[in-house]
């Protein structure tokens, strides 16, 4: 078994003195190994509960296999549960709750705690409830702390409400800056909404949580290289793209959708060219230079995912939403982004499937970029770490038409 790395030793030394803790360590830094060590040195644990993205648990090369690689848990009673199952199934939630209630000393671990977001969401409420019943609580998060400050309240509430000791409303008023946007649609019709544009009092926030959080960046000897592969939409895809753009930028449609139009609009516009012919041509050319067997292809849509799996059966085709988190793919070194994604955290996490502790080769990434405005907007906003809805809310209809 490999010797613990310095950051892993430091994390264990810091968190072993508390019953709750958080590892905000970049993907690939070895959080799973730390969790195994912390659980195994905690006395009298009679139940270990591991909750994480379903795909990371139920794949043959998923989290249980990685835990076994590090010697496994000494506790004989271990439960793995997909966070999606916990949300959707009352039976699974109640059965797990019963097991935790009956155990004397439960150690609960939430992997990829970035999934704990909306405080009112069912999954968040259920996780907090299970945490309240557990003696020891640990969260693992591969996204840097500064990238998701708004989500901290729910995550700290899971660990212990005593850490922040304030309500969600107080948290927002203390640490968040708001901007009000009003959009008018002719006549007397208008729509107003507040959204977060920044954060304040960050030093105070860090002082409240610093004892329970360990942070570190990923430092490897191998390098990362990024390239762009340009493709051209076929005539039919471009026609459908332009039709959808005009349809959704219609005044009546904007008003009817109450600004939720942006998610639906971009999804359908991007889907219109998801499997345009030239995307396959440029990847075919790339596979004359690299090996499909050593390549991940990330897709956003079912049709692009199924088509890629059919065209290149030797490549590993993954979904952003289901498989960008948690999986250890260090035996691969190439990544193709067949479809773009607005979500900065998903983009960072997807790149860390290959660039992680144990990787022996340089990691290479290729972005497929089409000849339409939406593709450039996604790239620009990923680089600026701006979300889709946040970007579109500050734009007029005329500006959107020109940029798209």
XYZ file of C-alpha atoms in Angstrom, residues 19 33 41 65 103 108 161 170 174 204 259 299 327 349 357 370 381 397:
18
model
C -16.133 14.594 15.515
C -7.812 7.501 1.411
C -8.648 5.205 13.723
C -13.277 -0.560 -5.153
C -26.349 2.050 15.762
C -21.354 9.215 8.048
C -25.492 23.844 13.333
C -28.792 35.621 8.496
C -24.090 38.712 6.501
C -15.227 36.321 9.461
C -36.949 34.349 -17.436
C -21.223 14.244 -23.496
C -14.590 8.463 -10.532
C -14.382 18.006 -11.828
C -2.793 11.451 -7.621
C -18.903 24.916 -33.263
C -18.422 32.341 -19.185
C -33.021 40.807 -26.101
